[in-house]
Amino acid sequence: ETGVTQSPTHLIKTRGQQVTLRCSSQSGHNTVSWYQQALGQGPQFIFQYYREEENGRGNFPPRFSGLQFPNYSSELNVNALELDDSALYLCASNPGGRTDTQYFGPGTRLTVL
Amino acid sequence: SQKIEQNSEALNIQEGKTATLTCNYTNYSPAYLQWYRQDPGRGPVFLLLIRENEKEKRKERLKVTFDTTLKQSLFHITASQPADSATYLCALQNTGGFKTIFGAGTRLFVKA
C-alpha cells in the first residue's frame, strides 16, 4: 500500500454536471499530481500542485481545476462534464518538489452518461 | 510531439522464462525513466527509476537498461512467475520533473 487514498471509488454523473474528486496524500508529501487514464491507455498528466500552488499543467482545458490543502489532501474539480471525461482519475504524491518517484492512489472511476 | 511507444500487443511467456518489455521514445530528452506495474482497476506501483547517465539498474528479479542514443529502455523480469502478470508502464520525466509522460503500457501474461 502506498498510503495514498482517493474517494469516491466509483462515480456516475451526467453530461454537463460538475464533479469533485478527493485525494489524501502521505503525511509529509508536499507534491501531488493528478492524472486521467482512459481504458487501455497510460495515465495522462493533468496538473501538479506543490505546497498549495499549481506548478505544472498538461493539455487539459480550464474546466479541470484543482486545490491542495495544508493537511496533504487535494481535490480535482471538473466542470461541464463531457462523455470523454469518463476515465480512471489517479492522484500521485511525493515528498519533494520533483516527481522522480510517485506514489499513486487506487483511483476514482468516473462514468459520464 | 513527444511520444512513447511500448509493445502494443500482450506478451505471453512461460513461467520461469525471462520477460523483456520495450519502451521507445521520440522528441524527448528525459532526465529520468521509470517503470511502473499496474493491476486491473488499481493505481500504478513504482518499480524502478534509471537516470540518463546510467546504463543499467537492477532490483531483485528486475533489470532496466537505458540507451539515450537509441532512445530506448528495456525492462527484464527474470524467472517470471504468474504473479508477475500485469500491465507494465514506462514513464519519462525531464529535469524539472513537473510533468511525467506515460506510455500506454504492455500487458504481460505469465503462464504456469
PDB file of C-alpha atoms in Angstrom:
ATOM      1  CA  GLU A   1       0.000   0.000   0.000  1.00  0.00           C
ATOM      2  CA  THR A   2       1.233   3.491  -0.904  1.00  0.00           C
ATOM      3  CA  GLY A   3      -0.592   5.370   1.842  1.00  0.00           C
ATOM      4  CA  VAL A   4      -2.414   7.469  -0.757  1.00  0.00           C
ATOM      5  CA  THR A   5      -6.199   7.242  -0.661  1.00  0.00           C
ATOM      6  CA  GLN A   6      -8.867   8.522  -3.033  1.00  0.00           C
ATOM      7  CA  SER A   7     -12.601   8.974  -2.792  1.00  0.00           C
ATOM      8  CA  PRO A   8     -15.042   8.035  -4.038  1.00  0.00           C
ATOM      9  CA  THR A   9     -14.088   4.709  -5.626  1.00  0.00           C
ATOM     10  CA  HIS A  10     -16.704   4.971  -8.340  1.00  0.00           C
ATOM     11  CA  LEU A  11     -18.902   7.809  -9.535  1.00  0.00           C
ATOM     12  CA  ILE A  12     -21.588   8.209 -12.176  1.00  0.00           C
ATOM     13  CA  LYS A  13     -22.512  11.653 -13.489  1.00  0.00           C
ATOM     14  CA  THR A  14     -24.434  13.023 -16.434  1.00  0.00           C
ATOM     15  CA  ARG A  15     -23.121  15.313 -19.138  1.00  0.00           C
ATOM     16  CA  GLY A  16     -22.919  18.944 -18.078  1.00  0.00           C
ATOM     17  CA  GLN A  17     -22.663  18.224 -14.356  1.00  0.00           C
ATOM     18  CA  GLN A  18     -19.731  19.085 -12.112  1.00  0.00           C
ATOM     19  CA  VAL A  19     -17.668  16.650 -10.052  1.00  0.00           C
ATOM     20  CA  THR A  20     -15.132  16.843  -7.220  1.00  0.00           C
ATOM     21  CA  LEU A  21     -12.677  14.030  -6.626  1.00  0.00           C
ATOM     22  CA  ARG A  22     -10.578  13.813  -3.480  1.00  0.00           C
ATOM     23  CA  CYS A  23      -7.127  12.555  -2.630  1.00  0.00           C
ATOM     24  CA  SER A  24      -5.292  12.163   0.658  1.00  0.00           C
ATOM     25  CA  SER A  25      -1.512  12.010   0.351  1.00  0.00           C
ATOM     26  CA  GLN A  26       1.035  10.555   2.712  1.00  0.00           C
ATOM     27  CA  SER A  27       1.988  12.851   5.556  1.00  0.00           C
ATOM     28  CA  GLY A  28       4.970  14.952   4.539  1.00  0.00           C
ATOM     29  CA  HIS A  29       4.307  14.669   0.802  1.00  0.00           C
ATOM     30  CA  ASN A  30       4.209  18.272  -0.425  1.00  0.00           C
ATOM     31  CA  THR A  31       3.653  17.455  -4.089  1.00  0.00           C
ATOM     32  CA  VAL A  32       0.550  15.944  -5.635  1.00  0.00           C
ATOM     33  CA  SER A  33      -0.147  15.252  -9.296  1.00  0.00           C
ATOM     34  CA  TRP A  34      -3.410  14.284 -10.956  1.00  0.00           C
ATOM     35  CA  TYR A  35      -3.741  12.010 -13.980  1.00  0.00           C
ATOM     36  CA  GLN A  36      -6.533  10.871 -16.272  1.00  0.00           C
ATOM     37  CA  GLN A  37      -6.341   7.302 -17.555  1.00  0.00           C
ATOM     38  CA  ALA A  38      -8.685   6.195 -20.311  1.00  0.00           C
ATOM     39  CA  LEU A  39      -9.280   2.498 -20.834  1.00  0.00           C
ATOM     40  CA  GLY A  40      -6.286   0.816 -22.456  1.00  0.00           C
ATOM     41  CA  GLN A  41      -4.139   3.952 -22.237  1.00  0.00           C
ATOM     42  CA  GLY A  42      -1.417   5.206 -19.957  1.00  0.00           C
ATOM     43  CA  PRO A  43      -2.079   7.953 -17.407  1.00  0.00           C
ATOM     44  CA  GLN A  44      -2.145  11.476 -18.855  1.00  0.00           C
ATOM     45  CA  PHE A  45      -0.814  14.314 -16.709  1.00  0.00           C
ATOM     46  CA  ILE A  46      -3.464  16.894 -15.770  1.00  0.00           C
ATOM     47  CA  PHE A  47      -1.595  19.138 -13.311  1.00  0.00           C
ATOM     48  CA  GLN A  48       0.675  19.192 -10.293  1.00  0.00           C
ATOM     49  CA  TYR A  49       0.494  21.098  -7.022  1.00  0.00           C
ATOM     50  CA  TYR A  50       3.371  21.893  -4.715  1.00  0.00           C
ATOM     51  CA  ARG A  51       2.692  23.482  -1.341  1.00  0.00           C
ATOM     52  CA  GLU A  52      -0.807  24.549  -2.421  1.00  0.00           C
ATOM     53  CA  GLU A  53       0.307  26.211  -5.664  1.00  0.00           C
ATOM     54  CA  GLU A  54      -0.135  24.818  -9.176  1.00  0.00           C
ATOM     55  CA  ASN A  55       3.344  24.404 -10.683  1.00  0.00           C
ATOM     56  CA  GLY A  56       2.714  22.448 -13.884  1.00  0.00           C
ATOM     57  CA  ARG A  57      -0.175  21.641 -16.182  1.00  0.00           C
ATOM     58  CA  GLY A  58      -0.791  19.241 -19.048  1.00  0.00           C
ATOM     59  CA  ASN A  59      -3.016  19.713 -22.096  1.00  0.00           C
ATOM     60  CA  PHE A  60      -6.337  19.889 -20.284  1.00  0.00           C
ATOM     61  CA  PRO A  61      -8.885  22.711 -20.550  1.00  0.00           C
ATOM     62  CA  PRO A  62      -9.546  25.177 -17.717  1.00  0.00           C
ATOM     63  CA  ARG A  63     -12.694  23.303 -16.676  1.00  0.00           C
ATOM     64  CA  PHE A  64     -10.241  20.925 -14.977  1.00  0.00           C
ATOM     65  CA  SER A  65      -9.095  22.666 -11.813  1.00  0.00           C
ATOM     66  CA  GLY A  66      -7.585  21.667  -8.518  1.00  0.00           C
ATOM     67  CA  LEU A  67      -6.826  22.573  -4.959  1.00  0.00           C
ATOM     68  CA  GLN A  68      -4.253  21.390  -2.456  1.00  0.00           C
ATOM     69  CA  PHE A  69      -4.684  21.848   1.280  1.00  0.00           C
ATOM     70  CA  PRO A  70      -2.158  22.113   4.139  1.00  0.00           C
ATOM     71  CA  ASN A  71      -3.283  18.757   5.563  1.00  0.00           C
ATOM     72  CA  TYR A  72      -1.886  16.871   2.498  1.00  0.00           C
ATOM     73  CA  SER A  73      -5.302  16.454   0.917  1.00  0.00           C
ATOM     74  CA  SER A  74      -6.227  17.688  -2.546  1.00  0.00           C
ATOM     75  CA  GLU A  75      -9.161  17.952  -4.929  1.00  0.00           C
ATOM     76  CA  LEU A  76      -9.725  17.674  -8.642  1.00  0.00           C
ATOM     77  CA  ASN A  77     -12.756  19.561  -9.930  1.00  0.00           C
ATOM     78  CA  VAL A  78     -14.205  19.066 -13.373  1.00  0.00           C
ATOM     79  CA  ASN A  79     -16.961  21.362 -14.646  1.00  0.00           C
ATOM     80  CA  ALA A  80     -19.321  20.872 -17.573  1.00  0.00           C
ATOM     81  CA  LEU A  81     -18.645  17.144 -17.801  1.00  0.00           C
ATOM     82  CA  GLU A  82     -18.363  15.584 -21.244  1.00  0.00           C
ATOM     83  CA  LEU A  83     -18.726  11.955 -22.253  1.00  0.00           C
ATOM     84  CA  ASP A  84     -14.979  11.766 -22.987  1.00  0.00           C
ATOM     85  CA  ASP A  85     -14.231  12.633 -19.365  1.00  0.00           C
ATOM     86  CA  SER A  86     -15.148   9.057 -18.458  1.00  0.00           C
ATOM     87  CA  ALA A  87     -11.899   7.566 -17.150  1.00  0.00           C
ATOM     88  CA  LEU A  88      -9.927   6.474 -14.112  1.00  0.00           C
ATOM     89  CA  TYR A  89      -8.611   9.525 -12.264  1.00  0.00           C
ATOM     90  CA  LEU A  90      -5.411   8.981 -10.337  1.00  0.00           C
ATOM     91  CA  CYS A  91      -3.585  11.124  -7.853  1.00  0.00           C
ATOM     92  CA  ALA A  92       0.068  10.614  -7.031  1.00  0.00           C
ATOM     93  CA  SER A  93       2.170  12.188  -4.307  1.00  0.00           C
ATOM     94  CA  ASN A  94       5.837  12.505  -3.481  1.00  0.00           C
ATOM     95  CA  PRO A  95       7.772  14.179  -0.690  1.00  0.00           C
ATOM     96  CA  GLY A  96       9.651  16.850  -2.604  1.00  0.00           C
ATOM     97  CA  GLY A  97       9.215  19.410  -5.359  1.00  0.00           C
ATOM     98  CA  ARG A  98      10.299  16.929  -8.025  1.00  0.00           C
ATOM     99  CA  THR A  99       8.367  13.890  -9.150  1.00  0.00           C
ATOM    100  CA  ASP A 100      11.126  11.330  -9.534  1.00  0.00           C
ATOM    101  CA  THR A 101       9.199   8.697  -7.569  1.00  0.00           C
ATOM    102  CA  GLN A 102       5.443   8.922  -7.313  1.00  0.00           C
ATOM    103  CA  TYR A 103       3.089   7.044  -5.035  1.00  0.00           C
ATOM    104  CA  PHE A 104      -0.265   6.502  -6.675  1.00  0.00           C
ATOM    105  CA  GLY A 105      -3.656   6.128  -5.102  1.00  0.00           C
ATOM    106  CA  PRO A 106      -6.128   3.454  -6.249  1.00  0.00           C
ATOM    107  CA  GLY A 107      -8.025   5.921  -8.431  1.00  0.00           C
ATOM    108  CA  THR A 108     -11.613   7.065  -8.891  1.00  0.00           C
ATOM    109  CA  ARG A 109     -13.571   5.550 -11.771  1.00  0.00           C
ATOM    110  CA  LEU A 110     -15.756   8.303 -13.284  1.00  0.00           C
ATOM    111  CA  THR A 111     -18.501   7.435 -15.737  1.00  0.00           C
ATOM    112  CA  VAL A 112     -20.263  10.254 -17.589  1.00  0.00           C
ATOM    113  CA  LEU A 113     -23.599   9.354 -19.174  1.00  0.00           C
TER     114      LEU A 113
ATOM    115  CA  SER B   1       5.415  15.955 -30.417  1.00  0.00           C
ATOM    116  CA  GLN B   2       6.739  13.814 -27.590  1.00  0.00           C
ATOM    117  CA  LYS B   3       5.862  10.177 -27.995  1.00  0.00           C
ATOM    118  CA  ILE B   4       6.416   6.968 -26.036  1.00  0.00           C
ATOM    119  CA  GLU B   5       5.849   3.579 -27.625  1.00  0.00           C
ATOM    120  CA  GLN B   6       5.502   0.292 -25.807  1.00  0.00           C
ATOM    121  CA  ASN B   7       4.673  -3.135 -27.224  1.00  0.00           C
ATOM    122  CA  SER B   8       1.011  -2.703 -28.042  1.00  0.00           C
ATOM    123  CA  GLU B   9       0.325  -6.414 -28.112  1.00  0.00           C
ATOM    124  CA  ALA B  10       0.237  -8.522 -24.983  1.00  0.00           C
ATOM    125  CA  LEU B  11       3.292 -10.568 -24.127  1.00  0.00           C
ATOM    126  CA  ASN B  12       2.685 -14.222 -23.237  1.00  0.00           C
ATOM    127  CA  ILE B  13       5.516 -16.214 -21.684  1.00  0.00           C
ATOM    128  CA  GLN B  14       6.004 -19.411 -19.730  1.00  0.00           C
ATOM    129  CA  GLU B  15       6.736 -19.401 -16.035  1.00  0.00           C
ATOM    130  CA  GLY B  16      10.465 -19.397 -15.332  1.00  0.00           C
ATOM    131  CA  LYS B  17      11.394 -17.598 -18.559  1.00  0.00           C
ATOM    132  CA  THR B  18      12.668 -14.024 -18.844  1.00  0.00           C
ATOM    133  CA  ALA B  19      10.164 -11.399 -19.950  1.00  0.00           C
ATOM    134  CA  THR B  20      11.554  -8.457 -21.920  1.00  0.00           C
ATOM    135  CA  LEU B  21       9.475  -5.331 -22.458  1.00  0.00           C
ATOM    136  CA  THR B  22      10.465  -2.439 -24.714  1.00  0.00           C
ATOM    137  CA  CYS B  23       9.964   1.299 -24.365  1.00  0.00           C
ATOM    138  CA  ASN B  24      10.916   3.628 -27.233  1.00  0.00           C
ATOM    139  CA  TYR B  25      10.561   7.385 -27.212  1.00  0.00           C
ATOM    140  CA  THR B  26      10.925  10.278 -29.658  1.00  0.00           C
ATOM    141  CA  ASN B  27      11.258  14.053 -29.470  1.00  0.00           C
ATOM    142  CA  TYR B  28      12.276  13.961 -25.823  1.00  0.00           C
ATOM    143  CA  SER B  29      15.425  14.071 -23.727  1.00  0.00           C
ATOM    144  CA  PRO B  30      14.389  12.659 -20.375  1.00  0.00           C
ATOM    145  CA  ALA B  31      16.414  13.039 -17.230  1.00  0.00           C
ATOM    146  CA  TYR B  32      14.700  10.017 -15.708  1.00  0.00           C
ATOM    147  CA  LEU B  33      12.954   6.928 -16.987  1.00  0.00           C
ATOM    148  CA  GLN B  34      10.710   4.887 -14.736  1.00  0.00           C
ATOM    149  CA  TRP B  35       8.843   1.613 -14.874  1.00  0.00           C
ATOM    150  CA  TYR B  36       5.574   1.010 -13.089  1.00  0.00           C
ATOM    151  CA  ARG B  37       3.348  -2.008 -12.641  1.00  0.00           C
ATOM    152  CA  GLN B  38      -0.421  -1.643 -12.844  1.00  0.00           C
ATOM    153  CA  ASP B  39      -3.005  -4.280 -11.995  1.00  0.00           C
ATOM    154  CA  PRO B  40      -6.589  -4.014 -13.324  1.00  0.00           C
ATOM    155  CA  GLY B  41      -8.581  -1.303 -11.567  1.00  0.00           C
ATOM    156  CA  ARG B  42      -5.612  -0.229  -9.437  1.00  0.00           C
ATOM    157  CA  GLY B  43      -3.163   2.647  -9.488  1.00  0.00           C
ATOM    158  CA  PRO B  44       0.358   2.186 -10.872  1.00  0.00           C
ATOM    159  CA  VAL B  45       3.048   0.980  -8.488  1.00  0.00           C
ATOM    160  CA  PHE B  46       6.604   2.290  -8.864  1.00  0.00           C
ATOM    161  CA  LEU B  47       9.224  -0.371  -9.667  1.00  0.00           C
ATOM    162  CA  LEU B  48      12.468   1.185 -10.861  1.00  0.00           C
ATOM    163  CA  LEU B  49      13.966   4.522 -11.860  1.00  0.00           C
ATOM    164  CA  ILE B  50      17.013   4.965 -14.066  1.00  0.00           C
ATOM    165  CA  ARG B  51      18.778   8.249 -14.745  1.00  0.00           C
ATOM    166  CA  GLU B  52      20.039   9.475 -18.114  1.00  0.00           C
ATOM    167  CA  ASN B  53      23.659   8.892 -17.120  1.00  0.00           C
ATOM    168  CA  GLU B  54      23.013   5.288 -16.038  1.00  0.00           C
ATOM    169  CA  LYS B  55      23.099   2.327 -18.391  1.00  0.00           C
ATOM    170  CA  GLU B  56      21.559  -0.362 -16.207  1.00  0.00           C
ATOM    171  CA  LYS B  57      19.726  -0.751 -12.910  1.00  0.00           C
ATOM    172  CA  ARG B  58      18.770  -3.925 -11.070  1.00  0.00           C
ATOM    173  CA  LYS B  59      16.375  -4.774  -8.272  1.00  0.00           C
ATOM    174  CA  GLU B  60      15.870  -8.400  -7.293  1.00  0.00           C
ATOM    175  CA  ARG B  61      14.491 -10.136 -10.438  1.00  0.00           C
ATOM    176  CA  LEU B  62      14.086  -6.860 -12.327  1.00  0.00           C
ATOM    177  CA  LYS B  63      16.586  -5.213 -14.648  1.00  0.00           C
ATOM    178  CA  VAL B  64      16.243  -1.986 -16.622  1.00  0.00           C
ATOM    179  CA  THR B  65      18.552  -0.696 -19.343  1.00  0.00           C
ATOM    180  CA  PHE B  66      18.548   2.820 -20.748  1.00  0.00           C
ATOM    181  CA  ASP B  67      20.108   3.760 -24.095  1.00  0.00           C
ATOM    182  CA  THR B  68      19.773   7.507 -24.703  1.00  0.00           C
ATOM    183  CA  THR B  69      21.334   7.172 -28.161  1.00  0.00           C
ATOM    184  CA  LEU B  70      18.753   4.645 -29.327  1.00  0.00           C
ATOM    185  CA  LYS B  71      16.106   6.384 -27.187  1.00  0.00           C
ATOM    186  CA  GLN B  72      15.107   3.034 -25.771  1.00  0.00           C
ATOM    187  CA  SER B  73      14.692   1.258 -22.466  1.00  0.00           C
ATOM    188  CA  LEU B  74      14.390  -2.482 -21.944  1.00  0.00           C
ATOM    189  CA  PHE B  75      12.704  -3.943 -18.868  1.00  0.00           C
ATOM    190  CA  HIS B  76      13.512  -7.533 -17.932  1.00  0.00           C
ATOM    191  CA  ILE B  77      11.828  -9.834 -15.421  1.00  0.00           C
ATOM    192  CA  THR B  78      13.896 -12.964 -14.843  1.00  0.00           C
ATOM    193  CA  ALA B  79      12.465 -16.253 -13.539  1.00  0.00           C
ATOM    194  CA  SER B  80       8.986 -14.916 -14.231  1.00  0.00           C
ATOM    195  CA  GLN B  81       6.027 -16.061 -12.147  1.00  0.00           C
ATOM    196  CA  PRO B  82       2.251 -15.992 -12.756  1.00  0.00           C
ATOM    197  CA  ALA B  83       2.077 -13.263 -10.082  1.00  0.00           C
ATOM    198  CA  ASP B  84       4.101 -11.030 -12.433  1.00  0.00           C
ATOM    199  CA  SER B  85       1.112 -10.894 -14.791  1.00  0.00           C
ATOM    200  CA  ALA B  86       0.107  -7.237 -15.041  1.00  0.00           C
ATOM    201  CA  THR B  87       0.443  -4.162 -17.245  1.00  0.00           C
ATOM    202  CA  TYR B  88       3.851  -2.507 -17.173  1.00  0.00           C
ATOM    203  CA  LEU B  89       4.099   1.217 -17.854  1.00  0.00           C
ATOM    204  CA  CYS B  90       7.136   3.176 -18.988  1.00  0.00           C
ATOM    205  CA  ALA B  91       7.303   6.830 -17.911  1.00  0.00           C
ATOM    206  CA  LEU B  92       9.628   9.724 -18.727  1.00  0.00           C
ATOM    207  CA  GLN B  93      10.444  12.866 -16.769  1.00  0.00           C
ATOM    208  CA  ASN B  94      12.526  15.909 -17.604  1.00  0.00           C
ATOM    209  CA  THR B  95      14.928  17.581 -15.214  1.00  0.00           C
ATOM    210  CA  GLY B  96      12.277  19.853 -13.787  1.00  0.00           C
ATOM    211  CA  GLY B  97      10.094  16.853 -13.005  1.00  0.00           C
ATOM    212  CA  PHE B  98       6.896  18.813 -13.300  1.00  0.00           C
ATOM    213  CA  LYS B  99       5.363  16.525 -15.860  1.00  0.00           C
ATOM    214  CA  THR B 100       5.535  12.773 -16.300  1.00  0.00           C
ATOM    215  CA  ILE B 101       4.727  11.237 -19.683  1.00  0.00           C
ATOM    216  CA  PHE B 102       3.488   7.644 -19.655  1.00  0.00           C
ATOM    217  CA  GLY B 103       3.376   5.057 -22.390  1.00  0.00           C
ATOM    218  CA  ALA B 104       0.210   3.051 -22.958  1.00  0.00           C
ATOM    219  CA  GLY B 105       1.714   0.024 -21.243  1.00  0.00           C
ATOM    220  CA  THR B 106       2.367  -3.595 -22.182  1.00  0.00           C
ATOM    221  CA  ARG B 107       0.181  -6.364 -20.824  1.00  0.00           C
ATOM    222  CA  LEU B 108       2.231  -9.345 -19.596  1.00  0.00           C
ATOM    223  CA  PHE B 109       0.749 -12.816 -19.061  1.00  0.00           C
ATOM    224  CA  VAL B 110       2.898 -15.453 -17.369  1.00  0.00           C
ATOM    225  CA  LYS B 111       1.536 -18.980 -17.727  1.00  0.00           C
ATOM    226  CA  ALA B 112       2.137 -21.645 -15.106  1.00  0.00           C
TER     227      ALA B 112
END
